[in-house]
mmCIF file of C-alpha atoms in Angstrom:
data_model
loop_
_atom_site.group_PDB
_atom_site.id
_atom_site.type_symbol
_atom_site.label_atom_id
_atom_site.label_comp_id
_atom_site.label_asym_id
_atom_site.label_seq_id
_atom_site.Cartn_x
_atom_site.Cartn_y
_atom_site.Cartn_z
ATOM 1 C CA UNK A 311 3.754 -2.657 -20.204
ATOM 2 C CA UNK A 312 5.142 -5.017 -17.552
ATOM 3 C CA UNK A 313 4.745 -8.690 -18.399
ATOM 4 C CA UNK A 314 2.991 -10.255 -15.395
ATOM 5 C CA UNK A 315 5.140 -12.674 -13.412
ATOM 6 C CA UNK A 316 2.420 -15.048 -12.276
ATOM 7 C CA UNK A 317 4.644 -18.008 -11.426
ATOM 8 C CA UNK A 318 6.538 -15.985 -8.811
ATOM 9 C CA UNK A 319 3.235 -15.033 -7.204
ATOM 10 C CA UNK A 320 2.147 -18.658 -6.980
ATOM 11 C CA UNK A 321 5.328 -19.580 -5.105
ATOM 12 C CA UNK A 322 4.458 -17.155 -2.300
ATOM 13 C CA UNK A 323 0.996 -18.554 -1.635
ATOM 14 C CA UNK A 324 0.316 -20.528 1.512
ATOM 15 C CA UNK A 325 -2.107 -20.680 4.420
ATOM 16 C CA UNK A 326 -1.046 -18.250 7.134
ATOM 17 C CA UNK A 327 -2.216 -18.450 10.773
ATOM 18 C CA UNK A 328 -2.261 -14.626 11.011
ATOM 19 C CA UNK A 329 -2.111 -11.945 8.303
ATOM 20 C CA UNK A 330 1.306 -11.183 6.841
ATOM 21 C CA UNK A 331 0.186 -7.597 6.264
ATOM 22 C CA UNK A 332 -2.284 -5.533 8.272
ATOM 23 C CA UNK A 333 -3.286 -2.481 6.256
ATOM 24 C CA UNK A 334 -4.564 0.340 8.452
ATOM 25 C CA UNK A 335 -6.458 3.234 6.938
ATOM 26 C CA UNK A 336 -5.717 5.921 9.502
ATOM 27 C CA UNK A 337 -7.402 8.538 7.321
ATOM 28 C CA UNK A 338 -9.748 8.537 4.332
ATOM 29 C CA UNK A 339 -8.815 11.979 3.027
ATOM 30 C CA UNK A 340 -6.143 12.756 0.452
ATOM 31 C CA UNK A 341 -4.576 15.958 -0.838
ATOM 32 C CA UNK A 342 -4.250 14.598 -4.401
ATOM 33 C CA UNK A 343 -6.653 13.227 -7.008
ATOM 34 C CA UNK A 344 -4.574 10.597 -8.782
ATOM 35 C CA UNK A 345 -5.979 9.169 -11.990
ATOM 36 C CA UNK A 346 -5.217 5.504 -11.142
ATOM 37 C CA UNK A 347 -6.833 5.607 -7.699
ATOM 38 C CA UNK A 348 -10.539 5.362 -6.796
ATOM 39 C CA UNK A 349 -10.097 7.636 -3.767
ATOM 40 C CA UNK A 350 -11.417 10.840 -5.419
ATOM 41 C CA UNK A 351 -14.754 9.114 -6.100
ATOM 42 C CA UNK A 352 -15.027 7.410 -2.701
ATOM 43 C CA UNK A 353 -18.691 7.070 -1.744
ATOM 44 C CA UNK A 354 -18.410 5.919 1.863
ATOM 45 C CA UNK A 355 -18.033 8.426 4.675
ATOM 46 C CA UNK A 356 -14.551 9.849 5.106
ATOM 47 C CA UNK A 357 -12.825 10.441 8.407
ATOM 48 C CA UNK A 358 -9.810 9.826 10.647
ATOM 49 C CA UNK A 359 -9.199 6.762 12.771
ATOM 50 C CA UNK A 360 -9.821 7.100 16.486
ATOM 51 C CA UNK A 361 -6.630 6.572 18.467
ATOM 52 C CA UNK A 362 -8.285 3.843 20.570
ATOM 53 C CA UNK A 363 -9.079 1.841 17.442
ATOM 54 C CA UNK A 364 -5.502 2.189 16.258
ATOM 55 C CA UNK A 365 -4.198 1.098 19.659
ATOM 56 C CA UNK A 366 -6.372 -2.016 19.605
ATOM 57 C CA UNK A 367 -4.977 -2.980 16.198
ATOM 58 C CA UNK A 368 -1.366 -2.289 17.164
ATOM 59 C CA UNK A 369 -1.716 -4.097 20.509
ATOM 60 C CA UNK A 370 -2.941 -7.264 18.815
ATOM 61 C CA UNK A 371 -0.252 -7.227 16.139
ATOM 62 C CA UNK A 372 2.465 -6.728 18.756
ATOM 63 C CA UNK A 373 1.111 -9.553 20.910
ATOM 64 C CA UNK A 374 0.099 -12.128 18.315
ATOM 65 C CA UNK A 375 2.491 -11.573 15.409
ATOM 66 C CA UNK A 376 5.129 -8.832 15.871
ATOM 67 C CA UNK A 377 6.710 -9.731 12.517
ATOM 68 C CA UNK A 378 3.478 -8.891 10.687
ATOM 69 C CA UNK A 379 3.915 -5.758 8.635
ATOM 70 C CA UNK A 380 1.651 -2.871 9.587
ATOM 71 C CA UNK A 381 0.948 -0.602 6.630
ATOM 72 C CA UNK A 382 -0.504 2.867 7.133
ATOM 73 C CA UNK A 383 -2.191 3.135 3.778
ATOM 74 C CA UNK A 384 -5.375 2.541 1.739
ATOM 75 C CA UNK A 385 -7.730 5.435 0.864
ATOM 76 C CA UNK A 386 -5.902 8.386 2.379
ATOM 77 C CA UNK A 387 -2.645 10.281 2.873
ATOM 78 C CA UNK A 388 -1.405 9.430 6.355
ATOM 79 C CA UNK A 389 0.824 12.503 6.685
ATOM 80 C CA UNK A 390 -2.225 14.772 6.483
ATOM 81 C CA UNK A 391 -2.716 13.743 10.123
ATOM 82 C CA UNK A 392 0.478 15.530 11.182
ATOM 83 C CA UNK A 393 1.414 14.965 14.816
ATOM 84 C CA UNK A 394 -1.368 12.392 15.269
ATOM 85 C CA UNK A 395 0.276 10.157 12.675
ATOM 86 C CA UNK A 396 3.621 10.492 14.433
ATOM 87 C CA UNK A 397 1.984 9.590 17.752
ATOM 88 C CA UNK A 398 0.405 6.483 16.224
ATOM 89 C CA UNK A 399 3.709 5.310 14.787
ATOM 90 C CA UNK A 400 5.496 6.003 18.053
ATOM 91 C CA UNK A 401 2.894 4.036 20.010
ATOM 92 C CA UNK A 402 3.106 1.032 17.669
ATOM 93 C CA UNK A 403 6.893 0.985 17.788
ATOM 94 C CA UNK A 404 6.989 1.320 21.567
ATOM 95 C CA UNK A 405 4.677 -1.650 22.188
ATOM 96 C CA UNK A 406 6.591 -3.959 19.878
ATOM 97 C CA UNK A 407 5.139 -3.794 16.381
ATOM 98 C CA UNK A 408 8.222 -4.941 14.531
ATOM 99 C CA UNK A 409 7.587 -3.656 11.032
ATOM 100 C CA UNK A 410 5.875 -0.352 10.196
ATOM 101 C CA UNK A 411 5.462 0.855 6.619
ATOM 102 C CA UNK A 412 3.997 4.022 5.135
ATOM 103 C CA UNK A 413 2.517 4.689 1.727
ATOM 104 C CA UNK A 414 2.681 8.412 0.997
ATOM 105 C CA UNK A 415 2.725 10.916 -1.837
ATOM 106 C CA UNK A 416 5.432 12.754 0.198
ATOM 107 C CA UNK A 417 4.072 16.250 -0.426
ATOM 108 C CA UNK A 418 3.489 16.624 3.322
ATOM 109 C CA UNK A 419 6.784 14.915 4.226
ATOM 110 C CA UNK A 420 8.600 18.114 5.134
ATOM 111 C CA UNK A 421 12.024 18.036 6.850
ATOM 112 C CA UNK A 422 10.682 18.004 10.420
ATOM 113 C CA UNK A 423 8.446 15.038 9.555
ATOM 114 C CA UNK A 424 11.314 13.171 7.891
ATOM 115 C CA UNK A 425 13.480 13.746 10.963
ATOM 116 C CA UNK A 426 10.798 12.198 13.157
ATOM 117 C CA UNK A 427 10.207 9.227 10.860
ATOM 118 C CA UNK A 428 13.931 8.456 10.948
ATOM 119 C CA UNK A 429 14.078 8.846 14.727
ATOM 120 C CA UNK A 430 11.078 6.560 15.231
ATOM 121 C CA UNK A 431 12.673 3.790 13.199
ATOM 122 C CA UNK A 432 9.974 3.479 10.546
ATOM 123 C CA UNK A 433 10.952 0.465 8.470
ATOM 124 C CA UNK A 434 9.877 1.515 4.994
ATOM 125 C CA UNK A 435 8.323 4.428 3.140
ATOM 126 C CA UNK A 436 6.854 3.795 -0.283
ATOM 127 C CA UNK A 437 6.538 7.066 -2.157
ATOM 128 C CA UNK A 438 3.990 7.106 -4.954
ATOM 129 C CA UNK A 439 5.607 9.377 -7.542
ATOM 130 C CA UNK A 440 4.691 7.798 -10.881
ATOM 131 C CA UNK A 441 6.594 10.240 -13.051
ATOM 132 C CA UNK A 442 10.054 11.494 -13.901
ATOM 133 C CA UNK A 443 8.996 14.898 -15.250
ATOM 134 C CA UNK A 444 6.729 17.583 -13.828
ATOM 135 C CA UNK A 445 4.567 17.474 -16.939
ATOM 136 C CA UNK A 446 3.774 13.797 -16.509
ATOM 137 C CA UNK A 447 3.445 14.119 -12.733
ATOM 138 C CA UNK A 448 0.843 16.860 -13.161
ATOM 139 C CA UNK A 449 -1.145 14.603 -15.496
ATOM 140 C CA UNK A 450 -1.188 11.668 -13.073
ATOM 141 C CA UNK A 451 -0.937 13.082 -9.554
ATOM 142 C CA UNK A 452 -3.485 15.839 -9.968
ATOM 143 C CA UNK A 453 -3.141 18.626 -7.428
ATOM 144 C CA UNK A 454 0.382 17.711 -6.342
ATOM 145 C CA UNK A 455 3.479 19.872 -6.195
ATOM 146 C CA UNK A 456 6.236 18.087 -8.121
ATOM 147 C CA UNK A 457 9.160 20.260 -7.058
ATOM 148 C CA UNK A 458 8.209 20.324 -3.388
ATOM 149 C CA UNK A 459 7.756 16.553 -3.382
ATOM 150 C CA UNK A 460 11.148 15.921 -4.980
ATOM 151 C CA UNK A 461 12.797 18.251 -2.470
ATOM 152 C CA UNK A 462 11.138 16.417 0.426
ATOM 153 C CA UNK A 463 12.308 13.024 -0.794
ATOM 154 C CA UNK A 464 15.863 14.179 -1.425
ATOM 155 C CA UNK A 465 15.998 15.713 2.049
ATOM 156 C CA UNK A 466 15.046 12.357 3.581
ATOM 157 C CA UNK A 467 17.615 10.462 1.527
ATOM 158 C CA UNK A 468 20.376 12.982 2.270
ATOM 159 C CA UNK A 469 19.521 13.039 5.983
ATOM 160 C CA UNK A 470 19.795 9.255 6.166
ATOM 161 C CA UNK A 471 23.177 9.399 4.476
ATOM 162 C CA UNK A 472 24.297 12.130 6.868
ATOM 163 C CA UNK A 473 23.219 10.074 9.895
ATOM 164 C CA UNK A 474 24.506 6.792 8.490
ATOM 165 C CA UNK A 475 21.176 4.981 8.922
ATOM 166 C CA UNK A 476 19.459 2.616 6.509
ATOM 167 C CA UNK A 477 15.896 2.931 7.789
ATOM 168 C CA UNK A 478 13.414 3.854 6.687
ATOM 169 C CA UNK A 479 13.991 2.114 3.375
ATOM 170 C CA UNK A 480 12.848 4.647 0.795
ATOM 171 C CA UNK A 481 11.064 3.027 -2.120
ATOM 172 C CA UNK A 482 10.228 5.201 -5.099
ATOM 173 C CA UNK A 483 7.236 3.707 -6.881
ATOM 174 C CA UNK A 484 6.093 4.131 -10.442
ATOM 175 C CA UNK A 485 2.824 2.506 -11.475
ATOM 176 C CA UNK A 486 3.206 1.832 -15.176
ATOM 177 C CA UNK A 487 0.429 3.229 -17.372
ATOM 178 C CA UNK A 488 0.050 4.827 -20.778
ATOM 179 C CA UNK A 489 0.778 8.293 -19.399
ATOM 180 C CA UNK A 490 4.208 7.440 -17.937
ATOM 181 C CA UNK A 491 5.481 4.308 -19.658
ATOM 182 C CA UNK A 492 7.981 6.362 -21.658
ATOM 183 C CA UNK A 493 9.597 7.652 -18.432
ATOM 184 C CA UNK A 494 10.125 4.375 -16.564
ATOM 185 C CA UNK A 495 13.838 3.999 -17.339
ATOM 186 C CA UNK A 496 14.611 7.638 -16.548
ATOM 187 C CA UNK A 497 12.697 7.355 -13.282
ATOM 188 C CA UNK A 498 14.573 4.182 -12.377
ATOM 189 C CA UNK A 499 18.024 5.574 -13.178
ATOM 190 C CA UNK A 500 17.485 8.895 -11.423
ATOM 191 C CA UNK A 501 16.185 7.551 -8.124
ATOM 192 C CA UNK A 502 18.733 4.739 -7.967
ATOM 193 C CA UNK A 503 21.425 7.405 -8.277
ATOM 194 C CA UNK A 504 19.826 9.276 -5.368
ATOM 195 C CA UNK A 505 20.101 6.160 -3.189
ATOM 196 C CA UNK A 506 16.469 5.032 -3.224
ATOM 197 C CA UNK A 507 15.033 1.624 -4.000
ATOM 198 C CA UNK A 508 12.848 1.678 -7.122
ATOM 199 C CA UNK A 509 9.586 -0.234 -7.397
ATOM 200 C CA UNK A 510 8.013 -0.666 -10.831
ATOM 201 C CA UNK A 511 4.449 -1.789 -10.353
ATOM 202 C CA UNK A 512 1.762 -2.822 -12.817
ATOM 203 C CA UNK A 513 -1.419 -0.793 -12.737
ATOM 204 C CA UNK A 514 -4.191 -2.349 -10.658
ATOM 205 C CA UNK A 515 -7.921 -2.043 -11.100
ATOM 206 C CA UNK A 516 -8.742 -1.919 -7.382
ATOM 207 C CA UNK A 517 -11.265 -4.611 -8.196
ATOM 208 C CA UNK A 518 -13.420 -2.691 -10.637
ATOM 209 C CA UNK A 519 -12.571 0.748 -9.227
ATOM 210 C CA UNK A 520 -10.477 2.020 -12.145
ATOM 211 C CA UNK A 521 -9.790 0.856 -15.685
ATOM 212 C CA UNK A 522 -6.675 -1.290 -16.043
ATOM 213 C CA UNK A 523 -6.465 -2.563 -19.611
ATOM 214 C CA UNK A 524 -3.095 -4.178 -18.853
ATOM 215 C CA UNK A 525 -4.837 -6.820 -16.729
ATOM 216 C CA UNK A 526 -5.836 -8.954 -19.669
ATOM 217 C CA UNK A 527 -4.887 -12.542 -18.863
ATOM 218 C CA UNK A 528 -7.638 -15.018 -19.739
ATOM 219 C CA UNK A 529 -9.794 -16.304 -16.901
ATOM 220 C CA UNK A 530 -8.554 -19.822 -17.640
ATOM 221 C CA UNK A 531 -5.212 -18.852 -16.082
ATOM 222 C CA UNK A 532 -6.889 -18.015 -12.791
ATOM 223 C CA UNK A 533 -5.922 -21.252 -11.073
ATOM 224 C CA UNK A 534 -4.661 -19.892 -7.749
ATOM 225 C CA UNK A 535 -6.091 -17.911 -4.816
ATOM 226 C CA UNK A 536 -5.797 -14.145 -4.654
ATOM 227 C CA UNK A 537 -2.550 -13.148 -2.918
ATOM 228 C CA UNK A 538 -4.236 -10.156 -1.263
ATOM 229 C CA UNK A 539 -6.966 -12.315 0.211
ATOM 230 C CA UNK A 540 -4.514 -14.956 1.437
ATOM 231 C CA UNK A 541 -2.006 -12.585 3.055
ATOM 232 C CA UNK A 542 -3.648 -9.342 4.130
ATOM 233 C CA UNK A 543 -6.403 -7.697 6.087
ATOM 234 C CA UNK A 544 -7.553 -4.131 5.497
ATOM 235 C CA UNK A 545 -9.064 -2.097 8.330
ATOM 236 C CA UNK A 546 -10.798 1.146 7.419
ATOM 237 C CA UNK A 547 -10.723 4.321 9.496
ATOM 238 C CA UNK A 548 -14.010 3.592 11.293
ATOM 239 C CA UNK A 549 -12.954 0.094 12.335
ATOM 240 C CA UNK A 550 -14.689 -1.936 9.655
ATOM 241 C CA UNK A 551 -12.639 -4.499 7.778
ATOM 242 C CA UNK A 552 -12.582 -4.555 4.001
ATOM 243 C CA UNK A 553 -12.275 -7.939 2.337
ATOM 244 C CA UNK A 554 -9.157 -6.625 0.570
ATOM 245 C CA UNK A 555 -7.936 -3.473 -1.149
ATOM 246 C CA UNK A 556 -10.531 -4.023 -3.876
ATOM 247 C CA UNK A 557 -13.244 -3.622 -1.245
ATOM 248 C CA UNK A 558 -12.288 0.034 -0.825
ATOM 249 C CA UNK A 559 -15.926 1.015 -0.290
ATOM 250 C CA UNK A 560 -16.311 -1.553 2.495
ATOM 251 C CA UNK A 561 -19.385 -3.075 0.839
ATOM 252 C CA UNK A 562 -18.305 -6.645 1.643
ATOM 253 C CA UNK A 563 -16.908 -6.093 5.120
ATOM 254 C CA UNK A 564 -16.110 -9.365 6.912
ATOM 255 C CA UNK A 565 -15.978 -7.828 10.384
ATOM 256 C CA UNK A 566 -15.389 -4.868 12.691
ATOM 257 C CA UNK A 567 -12.315 -4.352 14.885
ATOM 258 C CA UNK A 568 -14.434 -2.443 17.422
ATOM 259 C CA UNK A 569 -16.217 -5.656 18.454
ATOM 260 C CA UNK A 570 -13.860 -8.338 17.130
ATOM 261 C CA UNK A 571 -10.145 -9.072 16.944
ATOM 262 C CA UNK A 572 -8.028 -9.421 13.819
ATOM 263 C CA UNK A 573 -7.621 -13.106 14.640
ATOM 264 C CA UNK A 574 -11.387 -13.637 14.918
ATOM 265 C CA UNK A 575 -12.034 -12.051 11.533
ATOM 266 C CA UNK A 576 -9.061 -13.857 9.968
ATOM 267 C CA UNK A 577 -10.282 -17.239 11.271
ATOM 268 C CA UNK A 578 -13.937 -16.420 10.691
ATOM 269 C CA UNK A 579 -15.550 -14.850 7.638
ATOM 270 C CA UNK A 580 -12.247 -14.195 5.845
ATOM 271 C CA UNK A 581 -11.263 -17.845 6.270
ATOM 272 C CA UNK A 582 -14.470 -18.911 4.515
ATOM 273 C CA UNK A 583 -13.734 -16.591 1.606
ATOM 274 C CA UNK A 584 -10.102 -17.733 1.398
ATOM 275 C CA UNK A 585 -11.142 -21.369 1.287
ATOM 276 C CA UNK A 586 -13.419 -20.648 -1.652
ATOM 277 C CA UNK A 587 -10.377 -19.345 -3.505
ATOM 278 C CA UNK A 588 -8.244 -22.339 -2.542
ATOM 279 C CA UNK A 589 -11.020 -24.503 -4.001
ATOM 280 C CA UNK A 590 -10.970 -22.520 -7.255
ATOM 281 C CA UNK A 591 -14.249 -20.732 -6.577
ATOM 282 C CA UNK A 592 -13.960 -17.037 -7.505
ATOM 283 C CA UNK A 593 -17.703 -16.369 -7.686
ATOM 284 C CA UNK A 594 -17.882 -14.016 -4.697
ATOM 285 C CA UNK A 595 -19.453 -10.767 -5.852
ATOM 286 C CA UNK A 596 -16.253 -8.798 -5.192
ATOM 287 C CA UNK A 597 -13.979 -11.374 -6.823
ATOM 288 C CA UNK A 598 -15.792 -12.486 -9.949
ATOM 289 C CA UNK A 599 -14.984 -9.401 -12.046
ATOM 290 C CA UNK A 600 -11.695 -8.478 -10.350
ATOM 291 C CA UNK A 601 -8.585 -8.852 -12.525
ATOM 292 C CA UNK A 602 -5.970 -7.744 -9.990
ATOM 293 C CA UNK A 603 -4.935 -11.391 -9.544
ATOM 294 C CA UNK A 604 -3.356 -11.143 -13.010
ATOM 295 C CA UNK A 605 -1.026 -8.235 -12.199
ATOM 296 C CA UNK A 606 1.891 -10.422 -11.125
ATOM 297 C CA UNK A 607 4.674 -9.162 -8.889
ATOM 298 C CA UNK A 608 6.244 -5.740 -8.852
ATOM 299 C CA UNK A 609 9.867 -5.314 -9.905
ATOM 300 C CA UNK A 610 12.372 -3.958 -7.383
ATOM 301 C CA UNK A 611 15.753 -2.408 -8.136
ATOM 302 C CA UNK A 612 18.377 -1.460 -5.565
ATOM 303 C CA UNK A 613 21.102 1.181 -5.571
ATOM 304 C CA UNK A 614 24.631 -0.148 -5.866
ATOM 305 C CA UNK A 615 25.474 1.105 -2.384
ATOM 306 C CA UNK A 616 22.870 -1.267 -0.993
ATOM 307 C CA UNK A 617 24.169 -4.270 -2.848
ATOM 308 C CA UNK A 618 21.415 -4.504 -5.423
ATOM 309 C CA UNK A 619 21.093 -4.165 -9.183
#
């Protein structure tokens, strides 16, 4: 398993006047049932984000902090929304959101979608693949189509090369777990050869959402605030904020974008919770049993053509 790089995490921690990352759950449905994700057992109501809610989020990011990264992610597959997802991205780009990122399983990322994502100037697409072989993929990404997904990704990479464009950055992610640990090096080598960036990520527990035996550092080493709490906000499809990704059920919501702004929530209830962490107090109900702080940083590898490893 990946040895957690805690010291590198500590160096990134500071007090930010506005979130570095705004995570927007445009949809709470997914076409897969991945074994390391709590989405299949989600208890809260599922749905799609109203376009007016999305516009309010994008408008504030563009006005207050255009360098903040907007992530279309959380408990759903954004490309299930089809044209609506494209319209949301187009709107955000047009009003000045400077950095738009997608997390996707890429099964729905067919050629016409890839063409549009390139044309819109999406900054980054992180593809959750988690396997080098179909056999392992089928174990982890239950319900997915391995061959179709690979074809979709290779189309995007080849189209970028054909057009001579570098965006979106395509990041192939493998979350290391018992089921795929033996394939990490093959996964890395193959996708680097295809021209993608490779992200090797430790398994997270989503708070206490899934088992993550790799997160086993002693509590005595928890001497720093949670990086998710200090850098990000998560906004669920209905407009409620989650405290962080671990609050995927929204049980500890610090606010609601329908009646508040991101800045108000960031400077309000979330600020109180952040300050508890800065003071070394991790007793909040959501935090006290969470071990995701001990995951460390992901490892990134870059294809030679992009000047990396």
